[in-house]
Each structure stands twice: as structure tokens, then as C-alpha cells.
Amino acid sequence: MSKPLSPIDTAKFVAAKRACDYVKSGMRLGLGTGSTAAWLVRCLGEMVREDGLKITGVPTSTRTAEMARQAGIDVVSLDEAKWLDLTIDGADEFDGELNLIKGGGGALLQEKIVATASDQMIVIADKTKQVETLGAFPLPIEVVPFGWQTTKALVEETLSSLDVLGDSSTIRMNGESPFVTDEGNFILDLHLGRIGNARQFAMVINQIPGVVENGLFIDICDIVIIGNGDGRVEVKDINEGTTEESVVDFLETDNVFSDLAD
Ligand code: 5RP
């Protein structure tokens, strides 16, 4: 008998499960990266295998691509799909306007390209990701390896003129070496504490040569689905201005997936 899911895995699972209600046969779907998005891939895989759901997935990382293929989902590149009906992804933080910080898993560049090429973006998250103001989570920015230390210094200098609390950054590491993204770049994590004007911040930081993209997703997300450990989910729709609550039955599926939980 498998052990039950932890409350945090249940929260991620029920958010992912509720997001599946938005997926219809024939859709071209952006598949996010991270532990919450992994639950989505598992749920969609089950729908493909057991219910005959027909979807084409565009993964936002090599990790997700591998998972999706293993789950039985047809995987194509963004250029093959051209445009997507929907992208479903996790987030590190979201605020009341559904602006996001993403990139904790290092996939922000592909995630932003894919979400922007979609009619709709849904974020799935547990309650811990909800914030009043973005910035407590270190903001990831993707930088080219050439001259990264100079780029880092320029970024830190720029921070002093922006409405943020902190002005330090760290290069993300993978053991002894810098972490390398799927696009061959590095990640700088910016310790800002609070981002007063995220829209302005996103525009200014992208002007620095060497910065490829930042992890602020402004006006990209349409819906956030927040899962709780007891199966309750909240659906916040920024375009409709609505918040709806429902309960996802997770006890039976809980056992199907529990061996896969972290
Ligand atoms: C990866 C991301 C993830 O969506 C974000 O880090 C959330 O991950 P998790 O669901 O594991 O908390 O942006 O680049």
C-alpha cells in the first residue's frame, strides 16, 4: 500500500488536477517546469493513456520533455506548434495582479517564450507562492556566460537606481560550476527583498547587455489555481475578476501517484 501524499504534494496535485479541466482534446499545450508542473504532466499523461485525450505538448525544458514523453504525451517544438492554446506552469511567487516571479528551476527563458506564444496562461501553485508584493523570492535573470561577472556588476549598479530593497546577486551554482540553462546561459539570482515597481524593473534590467531575460512575468498570466493540502482549490481569473472555490477529490488518485512524490 502506497503512503499518502504530504500536504504540500497534495496541494500541488489538486492544483494540477483542477487545471486539467481547462484542457480539451486537440489543444496545443505549453508544459511548464518544476515540481508542480510535474504533477500536471502526470495527470495529463493519465488522461492521454486512459481517457484518449489527444494533445500536443510543447515542453519548457529538457526535464519536462523527458517526463512528458515518458507519460505518453506527444511532444513537439514551439516552432512546430507555432502557437499554443494554453500554457500551464508553476511559479515561485504571484501577486494580486497575477504578476509572477519564475525561474526557480532555471527554465525562465523557455517558459516566458512559450507562455507568451499562448492564448492563455494558467499558473498552478500552492498557497505559499501568494505574496502581497513580489521580491522576497530571489529574482532569477538569465545572462550570457561571456563577461558574466561584468554583467553582474552592471546589474548590481543598476539595482541602486530601482525601487528595490536589496542590491546583491549570486551566480547560481551546480556543484563547483555555474548552473547552465537549456539555452547554454547562466542564472544570476537577485536578492531584492521587495520589488516596488515590477513592470519598470523588468524593462530596465533587460536593457543591460548580457542580460537575456528576467523572471518577472508581467501581464502574461490569466488564471492562478491555488491548491491546498485538504483538496480545496481557489481559481483566480484576472480577466473575469472572479475567484471561485471548489474541492478536488484526491484520495483515490493519491495512491496512484504517491510513489512519484518528492
Ligand atoms: C522553473 C519555474 C517553476 O515553475 C518554479 O520554480 C516553481 O517550481 P515548483 O513548482 O517546483 O515550486 O519557474 O523555472
PDB file of N, CA, C and O in Angstrom, residues 93-128:
ATOM      1  N   GLU A  93       6.470  32.977  -7.173  1.00  0.00           N
ATOM      2  CA  GLU A  93       5.629  33.943  -6.463  1.00  0.00           C
ATOM      3  C   GLU A  93       4.572  34.461  -7.441  1.00  0.00           C
ATOM      4  O   GLU A  93       4.830  34.580  -8.638  1.00  0.00           O
ATOM      5  N   PHE A  94       3.393  34.794  -6.906  1.00  0.00           N
ATOM      6  CA  PHE A  94       2.413  35.562  -7.704  1.00  0.00           C
ATOM      7  C   PHE A  94       1.766  36.584  -6.784  1.00  0.00           C
ATOM      8  O   PHE A  94       1.596  36.362  -5.595  1.00  0.00           O
ATOM      9  N   ASP A  95       1.429  37.755  -7.371  1.00  0.00           N
ATOM     10  CA  ASP A  95       0.794  38.807  -6.565  1.00  0.00           C
ATOM     11  C   ASP A  95      -0.685  38.946  -6.937  1.00  0.00           C
ATOM     12  O   ASP A  95      -1.218  38.152  -7.741  1.00  0.00           O
ATOM     13  N   GLY A  96      -1.348  39.948  -6.403  1.00  0.00           N
ATOM     14  CA  GLY A  96      -2.786  40.122  -6.613  1.00  0.00           C
ATOM     15  C   GLY A  96      -3.158  40.422  -8.050  1.00  0.00           C
ATOM     16  O   GLY A  96      -4.303  40.210  -8.467  1.00  0.00           O
ATOM     17  N   GLU A  97      -2.193  40.923  -8.847  1.00  0.00           N
ATOM     18  CA  GLU A  97      -2.472  41.196 -10.270  1.00  0.00           C
ATOM     19  C   GLU A  97      -2.074  40.017 -11.150  1.00  0.00           C
ATOM     20  O   GLU A  97      -2.044  40.127 -12.371  1.00  0.00           O
ATOM     21  N   LEU A  98      -1.700  38.933 -10.515  1.00  0.00           N
ATOM     22  CA  LEU A  98      -1.202  37.714 -11.172  1.00  0.00           C
ATOM     23  C   LEU A  98       0.080  37.956 -11.965  1.00  0.00           C
ATOM     24  O   LEU A  98       0.329  37.310 -12.990  1.00  0.00           O
ATOM     25  N   ASN A  99       0.877  38.925 -11.502  1.00  0.00           N
ATOM     26  CA  ASN A  99       2.251  39.028 -11.993  1.00  0.00           C
ATOM     27  C   ASN A  99       3.097  38.030 -11.205  1.00  0.00           C
ATOM     28  O   ASN A  99       2.798  37.734 -10.047  1.00  0.00           O
ATOM     29  N   LEU A 100       4.148  37.533 -11.871  1.00  0.00           N
ATOM     30  CA  LEU A 100       4.856  36.375 -11.319  1.00  0.00           C
ATOM     31  C   LEU A 100       6.351  36.584 -11.205  1.00  0.00           C
ATOM     32  O   LEU A 100       6.933  37.371 -11.952  1.00  0.00           O
ATOM     33  N   ILE A 101       6.958  35.839 -10.290  1.00  0.00           N
ATOM     34  CA  ILE A 101       8.399  35.546 -10.376  1.00  0.00           C
ATOM     35  C   ILE A 101       8.505  34.080 -10.751  1.00  0.00           C
ATOM     36  O   ILE A 101       7.874  33.223 -10.122  1.00  0.00           O
ATOM     37  N   LYS A 102       9.291  33.803 -11.786  1.00  0.00           N
ATOM     38  CA  LYS A 102       9.556  32.442 -12.221  1.00  0.00           C
ATOM     39  C   LYS A 102      11.042  32.258 -12.465  1.00  0.00           C
ATOM     40  O   LYS A 102      11.776  33.216 -12.547  1.00  0.00           O
ATOM     41  N   GLY A 103      11.450  30.994 -12.565  1.00  0.00           N
ATOM     42  CA  GLY A 103      12.844  30.716 -12.871  1.00  0.00           C
ATOM     43  C   GLY A 103      13.591  30.017 -11.752  1.00  0.00           C
ATOM     44  O   GLY A 103      14.786  29.756 -11.875  1.00  0.00           O
ATOM     45  N   GLY A 104      12.854  29.692 -10.679  1.00  0.00           N
ATOM     46  CA  GLY A 104      13.494  28.948  -9.585  1.00  0.00           C
ATOM     47  C   GLY A 104      14.095  27.637 -10.075  1.00  0.00           C
ATOM     48  O   GLY A 104      15.097  27.164  -9.540  1.00  0.00           O
ATOM     49  N   GLY A 105      13.503  27.083 -11.118  1.00  0.00           N
ATOM     50  CA  GLY A 105      14.022  25.835 -11.689  1.00  0.00           C
ATOM     51  C   GLY A 105      14.970  26.087 -12.850  1.00  0.00           C
ATOM     52  O   GLY A 105      15.425  25.143 -13.507  1.00  0.00           O
ATOM     53  N   GLY A 106      15.244  27.352 -13.143  1.00  0.00           N
ATOM     54  CA  GLY A 106      16.235  27.692 -14.172  1.00  0.00           C
ATOM     55  C   GLY A 106      15.702  27.652 -15.594  1.00  0.00           C
ATOM     56  O   GLY A 106      16.485  27.714 -16.551  1.00  0.00           O
ATOM     57  N   ALA A 107      14.372  27.596 -15.763  1.00  0.00           N
ATOM     58  CA  ALA A 107      13.827  27.452 -17.124  1.00  0.00           C
ATOM     59  C   ALA A 107      13.081  28.698 -17.590  1.00  0.00           C
ATOM     60  O   ALA A 107      12.280  28.643 -18.512  1.00  0.00           O
ATOM     61  N   LEU A 108      13.351  29.846 -16.959  1.00  0.00           N
ATOM     62  CA  LEU A 108      12.525  31.042 -17.201  1.00  0.00           C
ATOM     63  C   LEU A 108      12.479  31.482 -18.655  1.00  0.00           C
ATOM     64  O   LEU A 108      11.453  31.982 -19.115  1.00  0.00           O
ATOM     65  N   LEU A 109      13.583  31.316 -19.391  1.00  0.00           N
ATOM     66  CA  LEU A 109      13.612  31.828 -20.770  1.00  0.00           C
ATOM     67  C   LEU A 109      12.635  31.061 -21.659  1.00  0.00           C
ATOM     68  O   LEU A 109      11.776  31.663 -22.320  1.00  0.00           O
ATOM     69  N   GLN A 110      12.764  29.749 -21.661  1.00  0.00           N
ATOM     70  CA  GLN A 110      11.823  28.953 -22.468  1.00  0.00           C
ATOM     71  C   GLN A 110      10.405  29.114 -21.935  1.00  0.00           C
ATOM     72  O   GLN A 110       9.436  29.164 -22.700  1.00  0.00           O
ATOM     73  N   GLU A 111      10.270  29.212 -20.611  1.00  0.00           N
ATOM     74  CA  GLU A 111       8.930  29.358 -20.019  1.00  0.00           C
ATOM     75  C   GLU A 111       8.264  30.652 -20.485  1.00  0.00           C
ATOM     76  O   GLU A 111       7.070  30.680 -20.790  1.00  0.00           O
ATOM     77  N   LYS A 112       9.058  31.736 -20.544  1.00  0.00           N
ATOM     78  CA  LYS A 112       8.468  33.018 -20.949  1.00  0.00           C
ATOM     79  C   LYS A 112       8.134  33.019 -22.435  1.00  0.00           C
ATOM     80  O   LYS A 112       7.086  33.531 -22.855  1.00  0.00           O
ATOM     81  N   ILE A 113       9.009  32.437 -23.243  1.00  0.00           N
ATOM     82  CA  ILE A 113       8.753  32.376 -24.690  1.00  0.00           C
ATOM     83  C   ILE A 113       7.481  31.566 -24.952  1.00  0.00           C
ATOM     84  O   ILE A 113       6.598  31.976 -25.717  1.00  0.00           O
ATOM     85  N   VAL A 114       7.368  30.434 -24.295  1.00  0.00           N
ATOM     86  CA  VAL A 114       6.218  29.538 -24.515  1.00  0.00           C
ATOM     87  C   VAL A 114       4.925  30.181 -24.004  1.00  0.00           C
ATOM     88  O   VAL A 114       3.900  30.183 -24.689  1.00  0.00           O
ATOM     89  N   ALA A 115       4.966  30.769 -22.796  1.00  0.00           N
ATOM     90  CA  ALA A 115       3.747  31.380 -22.239  1.00  0.00           C
ATOM     91  C   ALA A 115       3.282  32.552 -23.099  1.00  0.00           C
ATOM     92  O   ALA A 115       2.082  32.757 -23.300  1.00  0.00           O
ATOM     93  N   THR A 116       4.239  33.317 -23.626  1.00  0.00           N
ATOM     94  CA  THR A 116       3.904  34.482 -24.451  1.00  0.00           C
ATOM     95  C   THR A 116       3.303  34.050 -25.790  1.00  0.00           C
ATOM     96  O   THR A 116       2.536  34.803 -26.392  1.00  0.00           O
ATOM     97  N   ALA A 117       3.654  32.854 -26.227  1.00  0.00           N
ATOM     98  CA  ALA A 117       3.130  32.346 -27.507  1.00  0.00           C
ATOM     99  C   ALA A 117       1.852  31.539 -27.294  1.00  0.00           C
ATOM    100  O   ALA A 117       1.533  30.638 -28.080  1.00  0.00           O
ATOM    101  N   SER A 118       1.124  31.828 -26.226  1.00  0.00           N
ATOM    102  CA  SER A 118      -0.087  31.063 -25.896  1.00  0.00           C
ATOM    103  C   SER A 118      -1.286  32.001 -25.767  1.00  0.00           C
ATOM    104  O   SER A 118      -1.153  33.118 -25.271  1.00  0.00           O
ATOM    105  N   ASP A 119      -2.439  31.508 -26.158  1.00  0.00           N
ATOM    106  CA  ASP A 119      -3.663  32.299 -25.974  1.00  0.00           C
ATOM    107  C   ASP A 119      -3.913  32.586 -24.505  1.00  0.00           C
ATOM    108  O   ASP A 119      -4.434  33.634 -24.145  1.00  0.00           O
ATOM    109  N   GLN A 120      -3.555  31.626 -23.651  1.00  0.00           N
ATOM    110  CA  GLN A 120      -3.866  31.752 -22.233  1.00  0.00           C
ATOM    111  C   GLN A 120      -2.763  31.091 -21.406  1.00  0.00           C
ATOM    112  O   GLN A 120      -2.198  30.078 -21.809  1.00  0.00           O
ATOM    113  N   MET A 121      -2.458  31.689 -20.241  1.00  0.00           N
ATOM    114  CA  MET A 121      -1.524  31.041 -19.312  1.00  0.00           C
ATOM    115  C   MET A 121      -2.212  30.814 -17.966  1.00  0.00           C
ATOM    116  O   MET A 121      -2.779  31.736 -17.389  1.00  0.00           O
ATOM    117  N   ILE A 122      -2.113  29.577 -17.492  1.00  0.00           N
ATOM    118  CA  ILE A 122      -2.623  29.235 -16.152  1.00  0.00           C
ATOM    119  C   ILE A 122      -1.435  28.862 -15.282  1.00  0.00           C
ATOM    120  O   ILE A 122      -0.576  28.063 -15.682  1.00  0.00           O
ATOM    121  N   VAL A 123      -1.372  29.455 -14.094  1.00  0.00           N
ATOM    122  CA  VAL A 123      -0.335  29.083 -13.121  1.00  0.00           C
ATOM    123  C   VAL A 123      -0.965  28.188 -12.064  1.00  0.00           C
ATOM    124  O   VAL A 123      -2.067  28.459 -11.581  1.00  0.00           O
ATOM    125  N   ILE A 124      -0.272  27.124 -11.737  1.00  0.00           N
ATOM    126  CA  ILE A 124      -0.715  26.223 -10.663  1.00  0.00           C
ATOM    127  C   ILE A 124       0.278  26.347  -9.516  1.00  0.00           C
ATOM    128  O   ILE A 124       1.494  26.359  -9.732  1.00  0.00           O
ATOM    129  N   ALA A 125      -0.244  26.479  -8.306  1.00  0.00           N
ATOM    130  CA  ALA A 125       0.652  26.767  -7.179  1.00  0.00           C
ATOM    131  C   ALA A 125      -0.002  26.369  -5.868  1.00  0.00           C
ATOM    132  O   ALA A 125      -1.222  26.231  -5.786  1.00  0.00           O
ATOM    133  N   ASP A 126       0.819  26.214  -4.859  1.00  0.00           N
ATOM    134  CA  ASP A 126       0.280  26.089  -3.505  1.00  0.00           C
ATOM    135  C   ASP A 126       0.265  27.488  -2.887  1.00  0.00           C
ATOM    136  O   ASP A 126       0.862  28.422  -3.424  1.00  0.00           O
ATOM    137  N   LYS A 127      -0.406  27.597  -1.753  1.00  0.00           N
ATOM    138  CA  LYS A 127      -0.667  28.889  -1.109  1.00  0.00           C
ATOM    139  C   LYS A 127       0.626  29.671  -0.776  1.00  0.00           C
ATOM    140  O   LYS A 127       0.625  30.909  -0.745  1.00  0.00           O
ATOM    141  N   THR A 128       1.729  28.949  -0.544  1.00  0.00           N
ATOM    142  CA  THR A 128       2.980  29.618  -0.124  1.00  0.00           C
ATOM    143  C   THR A 128       3.510  30.566  -1.194  1.00  0.00           C
ATOM    144  O   THR A 128       4.352  31.411  -0.910  1.00  0.00           O
TER     145      THR A 128
END
